[in-house]
Short mmCIF file of C-alpha atoms in Angstrom, two decimals:
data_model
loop_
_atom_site.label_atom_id
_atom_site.label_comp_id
_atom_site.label_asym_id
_atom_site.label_seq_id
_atom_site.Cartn_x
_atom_site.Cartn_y
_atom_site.Cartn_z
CA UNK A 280 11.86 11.96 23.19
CA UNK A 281 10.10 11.85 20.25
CA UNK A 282 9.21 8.72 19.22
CA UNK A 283 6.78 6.11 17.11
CA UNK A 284 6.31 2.98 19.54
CA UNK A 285 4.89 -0.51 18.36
CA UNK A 286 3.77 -3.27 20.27
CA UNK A 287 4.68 -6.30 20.13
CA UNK A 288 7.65 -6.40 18.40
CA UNK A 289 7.57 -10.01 17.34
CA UNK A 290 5.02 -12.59 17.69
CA UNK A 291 4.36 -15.74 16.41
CA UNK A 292 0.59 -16.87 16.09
CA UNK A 293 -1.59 -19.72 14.04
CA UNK A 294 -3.91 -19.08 11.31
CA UNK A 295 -7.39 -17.48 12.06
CA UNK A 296 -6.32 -16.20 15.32
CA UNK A 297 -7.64 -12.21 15.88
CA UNK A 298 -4.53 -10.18 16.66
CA UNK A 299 -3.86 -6.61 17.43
CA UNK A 300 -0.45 -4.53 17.07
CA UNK A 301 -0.60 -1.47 18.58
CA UNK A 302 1.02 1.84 17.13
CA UNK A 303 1.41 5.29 19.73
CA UNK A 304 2.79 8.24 18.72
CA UNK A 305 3.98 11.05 20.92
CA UNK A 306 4.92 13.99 18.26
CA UNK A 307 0.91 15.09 18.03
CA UNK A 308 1.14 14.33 14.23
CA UNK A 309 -1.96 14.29 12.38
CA UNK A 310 -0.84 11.56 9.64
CA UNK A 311 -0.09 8.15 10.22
CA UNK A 312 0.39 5.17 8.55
CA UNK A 313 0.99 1.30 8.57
CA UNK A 314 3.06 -0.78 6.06
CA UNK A 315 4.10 -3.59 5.05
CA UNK A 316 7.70 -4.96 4.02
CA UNK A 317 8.30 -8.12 2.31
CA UNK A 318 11.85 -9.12 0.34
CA UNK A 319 11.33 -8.15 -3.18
CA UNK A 320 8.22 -6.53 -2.56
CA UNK A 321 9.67 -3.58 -0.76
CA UNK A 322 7.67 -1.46 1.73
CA UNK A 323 4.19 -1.17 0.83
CA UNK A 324 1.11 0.96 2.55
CA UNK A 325 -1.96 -0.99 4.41
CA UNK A 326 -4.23 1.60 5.51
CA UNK A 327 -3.51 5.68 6.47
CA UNK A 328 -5.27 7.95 8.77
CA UNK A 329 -5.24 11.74 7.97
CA UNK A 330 -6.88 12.87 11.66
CA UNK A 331 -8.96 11.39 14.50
CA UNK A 332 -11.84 8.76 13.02
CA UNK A 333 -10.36 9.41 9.57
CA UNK A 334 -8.63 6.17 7.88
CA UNK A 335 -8.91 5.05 4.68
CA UNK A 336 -7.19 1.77 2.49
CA UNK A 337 -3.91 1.94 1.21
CA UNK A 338 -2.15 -0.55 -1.30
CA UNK A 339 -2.85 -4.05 -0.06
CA UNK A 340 -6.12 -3.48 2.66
CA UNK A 341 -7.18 -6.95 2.25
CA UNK A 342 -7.44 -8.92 6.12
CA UNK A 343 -6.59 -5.85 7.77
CA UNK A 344 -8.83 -3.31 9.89
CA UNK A 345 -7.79 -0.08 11.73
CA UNK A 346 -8.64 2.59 13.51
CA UNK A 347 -8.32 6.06 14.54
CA UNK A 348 -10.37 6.84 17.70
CA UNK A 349 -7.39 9.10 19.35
CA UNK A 350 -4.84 11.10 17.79
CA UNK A 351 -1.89 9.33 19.20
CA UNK A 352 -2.95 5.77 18.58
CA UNK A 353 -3.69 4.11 15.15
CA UNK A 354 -3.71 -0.12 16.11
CA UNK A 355 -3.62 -2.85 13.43
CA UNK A 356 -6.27 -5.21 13.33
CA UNK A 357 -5.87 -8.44 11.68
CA UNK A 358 -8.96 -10.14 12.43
CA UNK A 359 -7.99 -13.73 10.83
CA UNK A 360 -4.10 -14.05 10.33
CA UNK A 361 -3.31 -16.34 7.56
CA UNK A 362 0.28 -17.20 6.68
CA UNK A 363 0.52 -14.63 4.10
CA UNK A 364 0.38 -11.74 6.18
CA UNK A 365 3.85 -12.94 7.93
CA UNK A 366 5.90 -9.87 7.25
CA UNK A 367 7.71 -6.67 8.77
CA UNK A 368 5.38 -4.27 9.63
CA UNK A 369 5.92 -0.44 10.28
CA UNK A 370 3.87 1.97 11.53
CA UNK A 371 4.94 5.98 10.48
CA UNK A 372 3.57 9.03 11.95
CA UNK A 373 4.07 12.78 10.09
CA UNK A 374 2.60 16.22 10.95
CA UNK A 375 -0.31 17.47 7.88
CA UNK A 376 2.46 19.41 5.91
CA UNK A 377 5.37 17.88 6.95
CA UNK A 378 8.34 16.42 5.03
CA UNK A 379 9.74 13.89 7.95
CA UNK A 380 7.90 10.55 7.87
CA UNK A 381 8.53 8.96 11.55
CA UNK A 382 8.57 5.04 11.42
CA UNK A 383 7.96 2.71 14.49
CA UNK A 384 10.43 0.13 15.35
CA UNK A 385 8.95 -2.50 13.50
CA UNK A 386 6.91 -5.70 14.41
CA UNK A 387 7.97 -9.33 12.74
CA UNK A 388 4.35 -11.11 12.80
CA UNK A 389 4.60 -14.82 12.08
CA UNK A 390 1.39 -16.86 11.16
CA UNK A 391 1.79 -20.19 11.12
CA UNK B 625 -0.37 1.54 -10.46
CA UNK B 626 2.24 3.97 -9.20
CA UNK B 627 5.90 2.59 -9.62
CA UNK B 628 8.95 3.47 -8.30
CA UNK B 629 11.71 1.85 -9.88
CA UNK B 630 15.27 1.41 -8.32
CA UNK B 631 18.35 -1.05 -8.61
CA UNK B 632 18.54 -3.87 -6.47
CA UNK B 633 22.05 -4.16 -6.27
CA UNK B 634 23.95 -5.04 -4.03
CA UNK B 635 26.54 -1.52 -5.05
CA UNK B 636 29.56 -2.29 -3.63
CA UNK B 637 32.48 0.66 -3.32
CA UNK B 638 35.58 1.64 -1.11
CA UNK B 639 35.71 3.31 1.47
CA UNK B 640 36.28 6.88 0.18
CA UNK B 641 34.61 6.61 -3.17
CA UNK B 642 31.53 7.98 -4.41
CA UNK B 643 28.36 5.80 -4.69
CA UNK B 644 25.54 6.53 -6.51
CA UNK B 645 21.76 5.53 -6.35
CA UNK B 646 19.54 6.21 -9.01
CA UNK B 647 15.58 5.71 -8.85
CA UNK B 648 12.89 6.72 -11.69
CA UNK B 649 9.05 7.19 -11.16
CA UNK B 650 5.85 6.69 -13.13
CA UNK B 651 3.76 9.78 -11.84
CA UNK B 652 4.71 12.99 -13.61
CA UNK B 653 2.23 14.72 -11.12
CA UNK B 654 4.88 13.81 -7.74
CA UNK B 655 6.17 16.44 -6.22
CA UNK B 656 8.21 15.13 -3.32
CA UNK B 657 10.65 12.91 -3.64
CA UNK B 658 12.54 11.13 -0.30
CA UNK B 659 15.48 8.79 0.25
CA UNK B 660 15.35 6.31 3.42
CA UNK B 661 17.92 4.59 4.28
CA UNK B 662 17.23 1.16 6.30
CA UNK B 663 19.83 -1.12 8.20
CA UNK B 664 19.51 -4.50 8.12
CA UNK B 665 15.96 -4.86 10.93
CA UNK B 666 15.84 -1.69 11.30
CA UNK B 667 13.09 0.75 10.47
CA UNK B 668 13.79 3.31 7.94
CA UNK B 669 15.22 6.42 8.81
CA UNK B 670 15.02 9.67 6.25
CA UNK B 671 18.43 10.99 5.39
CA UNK B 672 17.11 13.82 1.96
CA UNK B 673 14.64 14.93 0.65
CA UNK B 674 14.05 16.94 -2.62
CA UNK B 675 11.07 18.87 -4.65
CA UNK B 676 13.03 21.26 -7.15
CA UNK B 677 15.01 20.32 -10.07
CA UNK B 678 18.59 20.40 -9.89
CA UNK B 679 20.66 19.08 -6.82
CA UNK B 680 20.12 19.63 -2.97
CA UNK B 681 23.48 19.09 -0.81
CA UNK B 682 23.56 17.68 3.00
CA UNK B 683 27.17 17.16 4.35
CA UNK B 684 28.16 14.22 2.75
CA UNK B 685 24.99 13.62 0.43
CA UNK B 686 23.86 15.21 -2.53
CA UNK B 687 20.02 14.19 -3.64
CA UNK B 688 19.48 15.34 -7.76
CA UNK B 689 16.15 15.91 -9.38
CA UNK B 690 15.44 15.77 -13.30
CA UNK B 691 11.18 16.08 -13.47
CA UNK B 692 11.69 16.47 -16.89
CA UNK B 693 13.34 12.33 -16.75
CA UNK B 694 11.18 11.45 -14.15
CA UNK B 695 14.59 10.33 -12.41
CA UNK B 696 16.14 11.12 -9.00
CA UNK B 697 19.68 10.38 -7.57
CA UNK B 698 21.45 9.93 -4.19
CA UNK B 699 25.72 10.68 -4.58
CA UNK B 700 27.31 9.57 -1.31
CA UNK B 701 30.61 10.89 -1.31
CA UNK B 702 33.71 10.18 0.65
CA UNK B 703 31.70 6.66 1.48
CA UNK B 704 31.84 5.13 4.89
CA UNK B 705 31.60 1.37 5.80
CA UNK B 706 28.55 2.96 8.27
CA UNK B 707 26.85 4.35 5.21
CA UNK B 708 26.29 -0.20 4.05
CA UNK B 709 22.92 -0.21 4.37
CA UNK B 710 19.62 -0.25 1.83
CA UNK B 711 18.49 2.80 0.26
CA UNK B 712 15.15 3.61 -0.10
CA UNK B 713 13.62 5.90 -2.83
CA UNK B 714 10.25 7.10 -2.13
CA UNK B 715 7.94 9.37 -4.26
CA UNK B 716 5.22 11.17 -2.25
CA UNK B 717 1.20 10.31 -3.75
CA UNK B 718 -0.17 13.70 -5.75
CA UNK B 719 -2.64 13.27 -2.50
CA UNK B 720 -0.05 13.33 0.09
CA UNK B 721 -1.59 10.50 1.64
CA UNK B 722 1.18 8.00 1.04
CA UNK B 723 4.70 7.32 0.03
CA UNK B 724 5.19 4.96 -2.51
CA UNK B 725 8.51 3.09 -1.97
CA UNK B 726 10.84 1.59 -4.40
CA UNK B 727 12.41 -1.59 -3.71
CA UNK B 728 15.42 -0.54 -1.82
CA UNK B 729 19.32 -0.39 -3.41
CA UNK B 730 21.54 -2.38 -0.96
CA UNK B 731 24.61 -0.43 -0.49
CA UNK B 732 27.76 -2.22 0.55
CA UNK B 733 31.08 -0.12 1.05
CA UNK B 734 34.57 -2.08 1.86
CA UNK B 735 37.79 -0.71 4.02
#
């Protein structure tokens, strides 16, 4: 089955505390992204990856890292959590040239 | 900044009518335009998409285009009590490297 996978999909951590959510994709797709959704704010993108070792910042980098070192896998670094980053976050995967945009489940970080 | 603008809502309708979404956009330069549709903690899910002017039909959904108004639509016809859920328009980056996302209209239809 095709199919965006995140990991974990909630967790609850304190300020300053390094953290990792992992994103795998199984569709070979060149693109992929992470975002960010917050009420009012809507969905809005972190950092993108156009191939292997390729990433660069999208809207709102700030306190997040990434990176790209296989084609499946694109993890979420958030080196020191502070209680603004508590949101819904998605990672999406789409082939170069493709229309679909495939989004993860969805992880609910909460930094306390 | 890019913007996508939509309605918040919520749109309420009955079961049966039509609902429509509107959304506008800042970059004359877009080309692709998208409409996600999200239930409540879910992740969103893409239901049309559109890149000519004039109107693109999918079974129940009809997705219109006006480049000229910067200004694309979502008609929902025959609407379901499954179709309550928040609409996403997106507008793809001249770069293709990212969507940019409106807001989200929150649909709500009653049976």
């Amino acid at each position: 089955e095709a199919q965006v996978t995140q990991n974990p999909r909630y967790l609850i951590t304190v300020t300053g505390k390094k953290l990792t959510v992992t994103c795998s994709q199984n569709m070979n797709h060149e693109y992929m992204s992470w975002y960010r959704q917050d009420p009012g704010l809507g969905l809005r993108q972190i950092y993108y990856s156009m191939n292997v070792e390729v990433t660069d910042k999208g809207d709102v980098p700030e306190g997040y890292k990434v990176s790209r070192k296989e084609k499946r896998n694109f993890p979420l670094i958030l080196e020191s959590p502070s209680p603004n980053q508590t949101s819904l976050y998605f990672c999406a995967s789409r082939r170069a040239g493709g229309e679909t945009q495939y989004f993860g489940p969805g992880t609910r970080l909460l930094v306390l | 900044q890019k913007e996508v603008e939509q309605n918040s809502g919520p749109l309420s309708v009955p079961e049966g009518a039509i609902a429509s979404l509107n959304c506008t956009y800042s970059d004359r330069g877009s080309q692709s335009f998208f409409w996600y549709r999200q239930y409540s903690g879910k992740s969103p899910e893409l239901i049309m998409s559109i890149y000519s002017n004039g109107d693109k039909e999918d079974g129940r959904f009809t997705a219109q285009l006006n480049k000229a108004s910067q200004y694309v639509s979502l008609l929902i016809r025959d609407s379901q009590p499954s179709d309550s859920a928040t609409y996403l328009c997106a507008v793809d980056n001249q770069a293709g490297t990212a969507l940019i996302f409106g807001k989200g209209t929150t649909l709500s239809v009653s049976s």
